Amino acid sequence: MRAVLRTAAAAATALALLLTGCGGGGGRADGRITIRFQSLAWQKESVDANKQLVKEWNASHPDVRVQYVQGSWDSVHDQLLTSFEGDEAPDVIHDASDDLADFAYGGYLADLRTLLPDRLTADIPQQSWQTSTFDGGVYGVPFLQEPRVLIANTRILKASGARIPTPARPWSWTEFRRITKELTGKGRYGVAWPLKEPVSATLNLGLSAGGELFHRGADGKVTLAMDEGDLVVPRTIRDQVGTDHSAARTALGMGGGDTLPGLFGGKYAMVPLGFSFRQQVAEQAPKGFEWTVLPAPAGSAGLAQGVSPQTLSVAQDSPHKKEAVEFIDFLLRPANMVRLAKGDWMLPTGRAALADPSLHTADRGWATGAALAGALRSAPAQSVRGYPEWKDKVATPAFQEYYSGAIDAAELRKRLVQDGNRVLARYQR
């Protein structure tokens, strides 16, 4: 939204990018084109993979040079808004699909439908394309995604005698609740839910129980409605925390990484985390710690989960859209997509890349994640205008109070639906 206030951090980031020449792409007197690629890679393996691919492109495309620009997930939305309004946006933009809606509707991103090569369009499944499709246009190429999984202490799990779930035979939400009670003992909780940011985790896992929450009518307008399927996940978490005492109350205010010391130390038997957290576990776990990756519980809709893939977009004001898309196509060739996925410890969206044998090994849970890829769907609020405001002002405090026991399910429903519909209505007049 053009009226969104910019933070000081975003302004500083934008200034730094301008000073390093990250504004819109251009050409030179010798005819060579320069396009600027703003990457949000931050882990060393991922940064190295992105920079190496840029180097390989430049070596084989002397007339179209790509300049790598480092961005940050922490400030990307405000930084991009600043650069769009200042006509200084990078040509190729790395972001996440749930951040694209306002930019797409605002006219800042190019509709890629007529620019994308058939190979890339066919390789990425339709359910992934839906995450970056707004009002019929495609405004980003979804290329990396991660399911939510359970990372468990293998020794505790085996000692309990509990059935070990697999993607073919996952736990139900009812069974998951029962098992976390069984895993709870002196000084140990069966599970820790890191819900500092509770909304996306709750809604995305809720798809497994048939929860939708956001409903689009024939007129294209979205309204909120909460049924029993929407309550399965919140109710399970609330009961684990407040009734069973099998989930650590203190973890509710934590981020995912904050729970790892407790997992390593045996305080928590399991932690629901994004698939990429495996890297932190592999690098930070003490010597001898045994861990395993389990699928998240399944409900009436099976293993379905909502995801917001990482995306590559092209700025509407870029004078070199064709070349920008050619670079994206190069970056996302199957072998290259595998390199990017491994660098981020995530799953590729492309069918050819996902079939790579190295992503189907038992080592570090790769096979479990790959088996879940077919169940990943567009996050419930993916294309909803006004979602960021609803999430920040309505849903986050409502879920936090519900999980802590401060409000009941009726009040949760009232806030999410009634207060939420008032927010969405302002964006849909």
CSV table of C-alpha atoms in Angstrom, one decimal:
chain,number,residue,atom,x,y,z
A,1,MET,CA,0.0,0.0,0.0
A,2,ARG,CA,1.4,3.4,-1.0
A,3,ALA,CA,0.3,5.0,2.3
A,4,VAL,CA,2.2,2.5,4.5
A,5,LEU,CA,4.5,4.3,6.9
A,6,ARG,CA,8.2,3.5,6.4
A,7,THR,CA,10.4,2.6,9.3
A,8,ALA,CA,13.8,4.1,9.9
A,9,ALA,CA,15.4,0.8,9.4
A,10,ALA,CA,13.7,0.5,6.0
A,11,ALA,CA,14.8,4.0,5.0
A,12,ALA,CA,18.4,3.2,6.0
A,13,THR,CA,18.3,-0.1,4.0
A,14,ALA,CA,17.0,1.7,1.0
A,15,LEU,CA,19.7,4.4,1.2
A,16,ALA,CA,22.4,1.7,1.5
A,17,LEU,CA,21.0,-0.1,-1.6
A,18,LEU,CA,20.9,3.1,-3.5
A,19,LEU,CA,24.4,3.9,-2.6
A,20,THR,CA,25.6,0.5,-3.8
A,21,GLY,CA,23.8,1.0,-7.1
A,22,CYS,CA,20.9,-1.3,-6.6
A,23,GLY,CA,18.4,0.9,-8.3
A,24,GLY,CA,16.6,-0.1,-11.5
A,25,GLY,CA,18.7,-2.0,-14.1
A,26,GLY,CA,20.3,-0.3,-17.0
A,27,GLY,CA,22.6,-0.6,-19.9
A,28,ARG,CA,26.1,0.8,-20.8
A,29,ALA,CA,27.4,2.5,-23.8
A,30,ASP,CA,29.0,-0.7,-25.0
A,31,GLY,CA,25.5,-2.3,-25.2
A,32,ARG,CA,25.9,-4.6,-22.2
A,33,ILE,CA,22.8,-4.8,-20.0
A,34,THR,CA,23.1,-4.9,-16.2
A,35,ILE,CA,20.2,-6.3,-14.2
A,36,ARG,CA,20.2,-6.3,-10.4
A,37,PHE,CA,19.2,-9.3,-8.4
A,38,GLN,CA,18.3,-8.7,-4.7
A,39,SER,CA,18.7,-11.9,-2.8
A,40,LEU,CA,17.5,-12.5,0.8
A,41,ALA,CA,19.7,-15.6,1.2
A,42,TRP,CA,21.3,-15.3,4.7
A,43,GLN,CA,22.7,-18.7,5.6
A,44,LYS,CA,26.3,-19.1,4.4
A,45,GLU,CA,25.5,-22.2,2.3
A,46,SER,CA,22.6,-20.3,0.7
A,47,VAL,CA,24.5,-17.1,0.1
A,48,ASP,CA,27.4,-19.1,-1.5
A,49,ALA,CA,25.0,-21.0,-3.8
A,50,ASN,CA,23.3,-17.8,-5.0
A,51,LYS,CA,26.6,-15.9,-5.6
A,52,GLN,CA,28.1,-18.9,-7.4
A,53,LEU,CA,25.1,-19.1,-9.7
A,54,VAL,CA,25.3,-15.4,-10.5
A,55,LYS,CA,29.0,-15.9,-11.2
A,56,GLU,CA,28.2,-18.8,-13.6
A,57,TRP,CA,25.5,-16.7,-15.4
A,58,ASN,CA,27.9,-13.8,-15.9
A,59,ALA,CA,30.6,-16.1,-17.3
A,60,SER,CA,28.2,-17.5,-19.9
A,61,HIS,CA,26.2,-14.3,-20.7
A,62,PRO,CA,28.7,-11.5,-21.4
A,63,ASP,CA,26.0,-9.2,-22.8
A,64,VAL,CA,23.7,-9.4,-19.7
A,65,ARG,CA,25.5,-9.0,-16.5
A,66,VAL,CA,23.8,-9.7,-13.2
A,67,GLN,CA,24.7,-7.7,-10.1
A,68,TYR,CA,24.1,-9.5,-6.8
A,69,VAL,CA,22.6,-7.3,-4.1
A,70,GLN,CA,22.2,-8.5,-0.5
A,71,GLY,CA,18.8,-7.8,1.1
A,72,SER,CA,17.4,-8.8,4.5
A,73,TRP,CA,14.2,-10.7,5.5
A,74,ASP,CA,13.9,-8.4,8.5
A,75,SER,CA,13.2,-5.3,6.5
A,76,VAL,CA,12.4,-6.4,3.0
A,77,HIS,CA,8.7,-5.2,2.8
A,78,ASP,CA,9.4,-1.6,3.8
A,79,GLN,CA,12.7,-1.5,1.9
A,80,LEU,CA,10.9,-2.7,-1.3
A,81,LEU,CA,8.1,-0.2,-0.8
A,82,THR,CA,10.7,2.6,-0.5
A,83,SER,CA,12.5,1.5,-3.6
A,84,PHE,CA,9.3,1.0,-5.7
A,85,GLU,CA,8.1,4.5,-4.8
A,86,GLY,CA,11.5,6.0,-5.6
A,87,ASP,CA,11.7,4.2,-8.9
A,88,GLU,CA,14.8,2.4,-7.7
A,89,ALA,CA,13.7,-1.2,-7.4
A,90,PRO,CA,16.0,-4.1,-8.2
A,91,ASP,CA,15.1,-5.9,-11.5
A,92,VAL,CA,14.9,-9.4,-9.9
A,93,ILE,CA,13.3,-9.5,-6.5
A,94,HIS,CA,13.6,-12.3,-3.9
A,95,ASP,CA,10.7,-12.4,-1.5
A,96,ALA,CA,8.0,-14.7,0.0
A,97,SER,CA,4.6,-15.2,-1.7
A,98,ASP,CA,2.7,-13.9,1.4
A,99,ASP,CA,4.4,-10.5,1.0
A,100,LEU,CA,3.5,-10.0,-2.7
A,101,ALA,CA,-0.3,-9.2,-2.6
A,102,ASP,CA,0.0,-5.5,-1.9
A,103,PHE,CA,2.8,-5.1,-4.4
A,104,ALA,CA,1.0,-7.0,-7.0
A,105,TYR,CA,-2.3,-5.1,-6.6
A,106,GLY,CA,-0.3,-1.8,-6.3
A,107,GLY,CA,1.2,-2.3,-9.8
A,108,TYR,CA,4.7,-2.6,-8.6
A,109,LEU,CA,5.4,-6.1,-10.0
A,110,ALA,CA,5.3,-7.4,-13.5
A,111,ASP,CA,2.7,-9.9,-14.6
A,112,LEU,CA,4.9,-12.8,-15.7
A,113,ARG,CA,2.4,-14.9,-17.7
A,114,THR,CA,3.6,-13.9,-21.1
A,115,LEU,CA,7.3,-13.9,-20.1
A,116,LEU,CA,7.7,-17.2,-18.4
A,117,PRO,CA,9.2,-20.1,-20.5
A,118,ASP,CA,7.0,-23.2,-21.0
A,119,ARG,CA,9.6,-25.4,-19.2
A,120,LEU,CA,9.4,-23.4,-16.0
A,121,THR,CA,5.6,-23.1,-16.1
A,122,ALA,CA,5.2,-26.8,-16.6
A,123,ASP,CA,7.8,-27.9,-14.0
A,124,ILE,CA,6.2,-26.1,-11.1
A,125,PRO,CA,2.9,-27.6,-9.9
A,126,GLN,CA,-0.3,-25.5,-10.1
A,127,GLN,CA,-0.8,-25.4,-6.3
A,128,SER,CA,2.6,-23.6,-6.1
A,129,TRP,CA,1.7,-21.1,-8.8
A,130,GLN,CA,-1.5,-20.3,-6.9
A,131,THR,CA,0.6,-18.8,-4.1
A,132,SER,CA,1.8,-16.1,-6.4
A,133,THR,CA,-1.3,-15.5,-8.5
A,134,PHE,CA,-3.4,-12.4,-7.7
A,135,ASP,CA,-6.4,-11.4,-9.7
A,136,GLY,CA,-5.5,-13.7,-12.5
A,137,GLY,CA,-1.9,-12.5,-12.9
A,138,VAL,CA,1.3,-14.3,-11.9
A,139,TYR,CA,3.6,-12.0,-10.0
A,140,GLY,CA,6.3,-14.3,-8.7
A,141,VAL,CA,7.9,-17.7,-9.4
A,142,PRO,CA,7.6,-19.9,-6.3
A,143,PHE,CA,10.8,-21.9,-6.0
A,144,LEU,CA,11.5,-22.9,-2.4
A,145,GLN,CA,9.1,-24.1,0.2
A,146,GLU,CA,9.1,-25.8,3.6
A,147,PRO,CA,6.5,-27.8,5.4
A,148,ARG,CA,6.2,-27.7,9.2
A,149,VAL,CA,7.5,-30.9,10.8
A,150,LEU,CA,8.0,-32.3,14.2
A,151,ILE,CA,11.7,-32.5,15.2
A,152,ALA,CA,11.9,-35.1,18.0
A,153,ASN,CA,14.4,-36.4,20.5
A,154,THR,CA,14.9,-39.9,19.2
A,155,ARG,CA,15.9,-41.5,22.5
A,156,ILE,CA,12.9,-40.1,24.4
A,157,LEU,CA,10.5,-41.1,21.6
A,158,LYS,CA,11.8,-44.7,21.4
A,159,ALA,CA,11.9,-45.1,25.1
A,160,SER,CA,8.2,-44.2,25.3
A,161,GLY,CA,7.1,-47.1,23.1
A,162,ALA,CA,4.9,-44.7,21.1
A,163,ARG,CA,4.1,-45.5,17.5
A,164,ILE,CA,6.5,-43.6,15.2
A,165,PRO,CA,4.5,-41.7,12.6
A,166,THR,CA,5.5,-41.6,8.9
A,167,PRO,CA,4.0,-39.6,6.0
A,168,ALA,CA,2.1,-42.8,5.0
A,169,ARG,CA,0.8,-43.3,8.6
A,170,PRO,CA,0.9,-39.9,10.4
A,171,TRP,CA,-0.5,-39.2,13.9
A,172,SER,CA,-4.0,-37.7,14.0
A,173,TRP,CA,-4.4,-34.6,16.0
A,174,THR,CA,-6.1,-36.6,18.7
A,175,GLU,CA,-3.3,-39.2,18.8
A,176,PHE,CA,-0.7,-36.4,18.8
A,177,ARG,CA,-2.3,-34.9,21.9
A,178,ARG,CA,-2.4,-38.3,23.7
A,179,ILE,CA,1.2,-39.1,22.8
A,180,THR,CA,2.5,-35.7,24.1
A,181,LYS,CA,0.8,-36.6,27.4
A,182,GLU,CA,2.6,-39.9,27.5
A,183,LEU,CA,6.0,-38.2,26.7
A,184,THR,CA,5.5,-35.7,29.6
A,185,GLY,CA,7.3,-36.6,32.8
A,186,LYS,CA,9.4,-35.1,35.6
A,187,GLY,CA,11.2,-32.1,34.2
A,188,ARG,CA,10.0,-32.8,30.6
A,189,TYR,CA,7.2,-31.7,28.4
A,190,GLY,CA,6.0,-33.7,25.5
A,191,VAL,CA,6.1,-30.7,23.1
A,192,ALA,CA,7.0,-27.1,23.0
A,193,TRP,CA,5.1,-24.8,20.7
A,194,PRO,CA,7.2,-21.8,19.7
A,195,LEU,CA,4.4,-19.4,19.0
A,196,LYS,CA,5.9,-15.9,19.2
A,197,GLU,CA,4.3,-15.5,15.8
A,198,PRO,CA,1.2,-17.7,16.2
A,199,VAL,CA,-0.9,-16.8,13.1
A,200,SER,CA,0.8,-18.5,10.2
A,201,ALA,CA,1.6,-21.7,12.1
A,202,THR,CA,-2.0,-22.0,13.3
A,203,LEU,CA,-3.6,-21.3,10.0
A,204,ASN,CA,-1.2,-23.3,7.9
A,205,LEU,CA,-1.5,-26.4,10.1
A,206,GLY,CA,-5.2,-25.9,10.3
A,207,LEU,CA,-5.6,-26.9,6.6
A,208,SER,CA,-5.0,-30.5,7.7
A,209,ALA,CA,-8.2,-30.4,9.7
A,210,GLY,CA,-10.2,-28.8,6.9
A,211,GLY,CA,-9.9,-25.3,8.3
A,212,GLU,CA,-10.0,-22.4,5.8
A,213,LEU,CA,-11.1,-19.3,7.8
A,214,PHE,CA,-10.9,-17.1,4.7
A,215,HIS,CA,-13.7,-17.6,2.2
A,216,ARG,CA,-13.9,-15.9,-1.2
A,217,GLY,CA,-17.4,-15.3,-2.6
A,218,ALA,CA,-18.6,-15.2,-6.1
A,219,ASP,CA,-18.1,-11.5,-6.2
A,220,GLY,CA,-14.4,-12.0,-5.4
A,221,LYS,CA,-14.7,-10.5,-1.9
A,222,VAL,CA,-13.2,-12.4,1.1
A,223,THR,CA,-14.9,-12.8,4.4
A,224,LEU,CA,-13.9,-14.7,7.6
A,225,ALA,CA,-15.9,-17.6,9.0
A,226,MET,CA,-14.7,-20.0,11.7
A,227,ASP,CA,-16.1,-23.6,11.8
A,228,GLU,CA,-15.0,-26.7,13.7
A,229,GLY,CA,-12.2,-27.5,11.3
A,230,ASP,CA,-10.6,-24.1,12.1
A,231,LEU,CA,-10.6,-24.9,15.8
A,232,VAL,CA,-8.9,-28.3,15.7
A,233,VAL,CA,-5.4,-27.0,15.9
A,234,PRO,CA,-5.9,-24.1,18.3
A,235,ARG,CA,-7.9,-26.3,20.6
A,236,THR,CA,-5.2,-29.0,20.6
A,237,ILE,CA,-2.5,-26.5,21.5
A,238,ARG,CA,-4.7,-24.9,24.2
A,239,ASP,CA,-5.5,-28.3,25.8
A,240,GLN,CA,-1.9,-29.3,25.7
A,241,VAL,CA,-0.8,-26.1,27.5
A,242,GLY,CA,-3.7,-25.6,29.9
A,243,THR,CA,-5.3,-29.0,30.5
A,244,ASP,CA,-2.8,-31.7,29.9
A,245,HIS,CA,0.3,-29.6,30.8
A,246,SER,CA,2.1,-31.5,28.1
A,247,ALA,CA,3.2,-28.4,26.3
A,248,ALA,CA,5.5,-25.8,27.9
A,249,ARG,CA,3.6,-22.6,28.6
A,250,THR,CA,6.9,-20.6,28.5
A,251,ALA,CA,7.6,-21.7,24.9
A,252,LEU,CA,4.5,-19.8,23.6
A,253,GLY,CA,6.4,-16.6,23.5
A,254,MET,CA,9.5,-18.1,21.9
A,255,GLY,CA,10.7,-18.2,18.3
A,256,GLY,CA,11.7,-21.5,16.8
A,257,GLY,CA,15.4,-21.3,17.5
A,258,ASP,CA,14.7,-20.4,21.2
A,259,THR,CA,13.3,-23.9,21.8
A,260,LEU,CA,16.4,-25.8,20.6
A,261,PRO,CA,18.4,-25.7,23.9
A,262,GLY,CA,15.4,-27.2,25.6
A,263,LEU,CA,15.1,-29.9,22.9
A,264,PHE,CA,18.8,-30.7,23.2
A,265,GLY,CA,18.7,-30.8,26.9
A,266,GLY,CA,15.7,-33.2,27.1
A,267,LYS,CA,13.3,-30.5,28.4
A,268,TYR,CA,11.1,-31.0,25.4
A,269,ALA,CA,10.5,-34.3,23.6
A,270,MET,CA,9.4,-32.6,20.3
A,271,VAL,CA,9.2,-29.2,18.7
A,272,PRO,CA,7.0,-28.3,15.7
A,273,LEU,CA,9.3,-26.3,13.4
A,274,GLY,CA,9.8,-25.3,9.8
A,275,PHE,CA,11.8,-27.8,7.7
A,276,SER,CA,14.8,-25.5,7.4
A,277,PHE,CA,15.4,-25.5,11.1
A,278,ARG,CA,17.1,-28.9,10.6
A,279,GLN,CA,20.2,-26.9,9.7
A,280,GLN,CA,20.3,-25.3,13.1
A,281,VAL,CA,19.7,-28.6,14.8
A,282,ALA,CA,22.5,-30.3,12.8
A,283,GLU,CA,24.9,-27.5,13.5
A,284,GLN,CA,24.0,-26.7,17.2
A,285,ALA,CA,23.1,-30.1,18.7
A,286,PRO,CA,25.6,-31.4,21.3
A,287,LYS,CA,27.7,-34.5,20.4
A,288,GLY,CA,25.6,-37.6,20.7
A,289,PHE,CA,22.2,-36.0,20.4
A,290,GLU,CA,19.9,-38.2,18.3
A,291,TRP,CA,17.1,-36.5,16.5
A,292,THR,CA,14.5,-37.4,13.9
A,293,VAL,CA,12.1,-35.6,11.6
A,294,LEU,CA,8.4,-36.6,11.8
A,295,PRO,CA,5.4,-35.4,9.7
A,296,ALA,CA,3.0,-32.9,11.4
A,297,PRO,CA,-0.3,-34.5,12.5
A,298,ALA,CA,-3.0,-35.1,10.0
A,299,GLY,CA,-6.7,-34.4,10.1
A,300,SER,CA,-9.7,-34.8,7.9
A,301,ALA,CA,-7.8,-33.3,5.0
A,302,GLY,CA,-4.8,-35.6,5.5
A,303,LEU,CA,-1.3,-34.0,5.6
A,304,ALA,CA,-2.4,-30.8,3.9
A,305,GLN,CA,-0.5,-27.7,5.0
A,306,GLY,CA,-0.5,-24.1,3.9
A,307,VAL,CA,2.9,-22.7,2.7
A,308,SER,CA,4.2,-19.3,1.5
A,309,PRO,CA,7.0,-20.2,-0.8
A,310,GLN,CA,10.0,-18.1,-1.5
A,311,THR,CA,9.6,-16.3,-4.8
A,312,LEU,CA,11.4,-14.5,-7.6
A,313,SER,CA,9.6,-11.5,-9.1
A,314,VAL,CA,10.4,-8.8,-11.7
A,315,ALA,CA,9.8,-5.1,-11.0
A,316,GLN,CA,7.2,-3.5,-13.2
A,317,ASP,CA,9.5,-0.6,-13.9
A,318,SER,CA,12.4,-2.8,-14.9
A,319,PRO,CA,13.5,-1.9,-18.5
A,320,HIS,CA,14.9,-5.4,-18.9
A,321,LYS,CA,12.0,-7.8,-18.0
A,322,LYS,CA,12.9,-10.3,-20.7
A,323,GLU,CA,16.5,-10.6,-19.6
A,324,ALA,CA,15.4,-10.7,-15.9
A,325,VAL,CA,13.1,-13.7,-16.6
A,326,GLU,CA,15.8,-15.4,-18.6
A,327,PHE,CA,18.1,-15.1,-15.5
A,328,ILE,CA,15.3,-16.5,-13.3
A,329,ASP,CA,14.9,-19.4,-15.7
A,330,PHE,CA,18.6,-20.1,-15.4
A,331,LEU,CA,18.6,-19.8,-11.6
A,332,LEU,CA,15.7,-22.3,-11.5
A,333,ARG,CA,17.0,-25.0,-13.8
A,334,PRO,CA,16.5,-28.3,-12.0
A,335,ALA,CA,20.1,-28.8,-11.0
A,336,ASN,CA,20.4,-25.2,-9.8
A,337,MET,CA,17.1,-25.4,-7.9
A,338,VAL,CA,18.5,-28.4,-6.0
A,339,ARG,CA,21.6,-26.4,-5.1
A,340,LEU,CA,19.4,-23.5,-3.8
A,341,ALA,CA,17.2,-25.9,-1.9
A,342,LYS,CA,20.1,-27.6,-0.2
A,343,GLY,CA,21.7,-24.2,0.6
A,344,ASP,CA,18.5,-23.2,2.5
A,345,TRP,CA,17.7,-26.7,3.8
A,346,MET,CA,14.3,-26.4,2.1
A,347,LEU,CA,12.3,-28.2,-0.7
A,348,PRO,CA,12.3,-27.1,-4.3
A,349,THR,CA,8.9,-26.5,-5.9
A,350,GLY,CA,9.9,-27.9,-9.3
A,351,ARG,CA,9.0,-31.5,-10.0
A,352,ALA,CA,12.4,-32.3,-11.7
A,353,ALA,CA,14.4,-30.9,-8.8
A,354,LEU,CA,12.3,-32.5,-6.2
A,355,ALA,CA,12.9,-35.9,-7.8
A,356,ASP,CA,16.7,-35.6,-7.2
A,357,PRO,CA,17.8,-38.6,-5.3
A,358,SER,CA,19.8,-36.5,-2.8
A,359,LEU,CA,16.5,-35.1,-1.5
A,360,HIS,CA,15.1,-38.5,-0.8
A,361,THR,CA,17.7,-39.8,1.7
A,362,ALA,CA,16.8,-40.7,5.3
A,363,ASP,CA,19.7,-38.5,6.4
A,364,ARG,CA,18.5,-35.4,8.4
A,365,GLY,CA,14.9,-36.0,7.4
A,366,TRP,CA,15.2,-35.1,3.7
A,367,ALA,CA,12.9,-38.0,2.7
A,368,THR,CA,10.2,-37.1,5.2
A,369,GLY,CA,10.1,-33.5,3.8
A,370,ALA,CA,10.1,-34.7,0.2
A,371,ALA,CA,7.2,-37.0,1.0
A,372,LEU,CA,5.2,-34.0,2.3
A,373,ALA,CA,5.7,-31.8,-0.8
A,374,GLY,CA,2.6,-33.0,-2.6
A,375,ALA,CA,0.4,-32.0,0.4
A,376,LEU,CA,1.5,-28.4,0.5
A,377,ARG,CA,-1.1,-25.8,-0.5
A,378,SER,CA,-1.3,-22.1,-0.8
A,379,ALA,CA,-1.5,-20.5,2.7
A,380,PRO,CA,-5.1,-19.6,3.6
A,381,ALA,CA,-4.6,-15.9,3.6
A,382,GLN,CA,-2.2,-15.8,0.6
A,383,SER,CA,-4.0,-13.4,-1.6
A,384,VAL,CA,-6.2,-11.6,0.9
A,385,ARG,CA,-5.8,-7.8,0.9
A,386,GLY,CA,-5.6,-6.5,4.4
A,387,TYR,CA,-4.2,-9.7,5.8
A,388,PRO,CA,-1.1,-8.0,7.3
A,389,GLU,CA,-3.3,-5.6,9.3
A,390,TRP,CA,-5.6,-8.4,10.4
A,391,LYS,CA,-2.7,-10.6,11.5
A,392,ASP,CA,-0.9,-7.8,13.5
A,393,LYS,CA,-3.9,-6.0,15.0
A,394,VAL,CA,-6.5,-8.8,15.4
A,395,ALA,CA,-5.2,-12.3,15.1
A,396,THR,CA,-1.9,-12.2,16.8
A,397,PRO,CA,-3.1,-10.8,20.1
A,398,ALA,CA,-6.3,-13.0,19.9
A,399,PHE,CA,-4.3,-16.3,19.5
A,400,GLN,CA,-1.8,-15.3,22.1
A,401,GLU,CA,-4.6,-14.7,24.7
A,402,TYR,CA,-6.4,-17.8,23.7
A,403,TYR,CA,-3.3,-20.0,24.0
A,404,SER,CA,-2.4,-18.5,27.4
A,405,GLY,CA,-6.0,-19.2,28.7
A,406,ALA,CA,-7.0,-15.5,29.0
A,407,ILE,CA,-10.0,-15.9,26.6
A,408,ASP,CA,-12.2,-18.8,25.5
A,409,ALA,CA,-13.0,-20.2,22.0
A,410,ALA,CA,-16.1,-18.0,21.7
A,411,GLU,CA,-14.2,-14.9,22.3
A,412,LEU,CA,-11.5,-16.1,19.9
A,413,ARG,CA,-14.1,-16.6,17.2
A,414,LYS,CA,-15.6,-13.2,17.8
A,415,ARG,CA,-12.3,-11.4,17.5
A,416,LEU,CA,-11.0,-13.3,14.5
A,417,VAL,CA,-14.3,-13.1,12.6
A,418,GLN,CA,-16.2,-10.0,13.6
A,419,ASP,CA,-13.3,-7.7,14.2
A,420,GLY,CA,-11.5,-9.3,11.2
A,421,ASN,CA,-14.3,-8.8,8.8
A,422,ARG,CA,-14.3,-5.1,9.7
A,423,VAL,CA,-10.6,-4.9,8.8
A,424,LEU,CA,-11.0,-6.8,5.5
A,425,ALA,CA,-14.0,-4.7,4.4
A,426,ARG,CA,-11.9,-1.5,4.3
A,427,TYR,CA,-9.6,-3.1,1.8
A,428,GLN,CA,-12.5,-4.4,-0.4
A,429,ARG,CA,-14.7,-1.4,-0.9
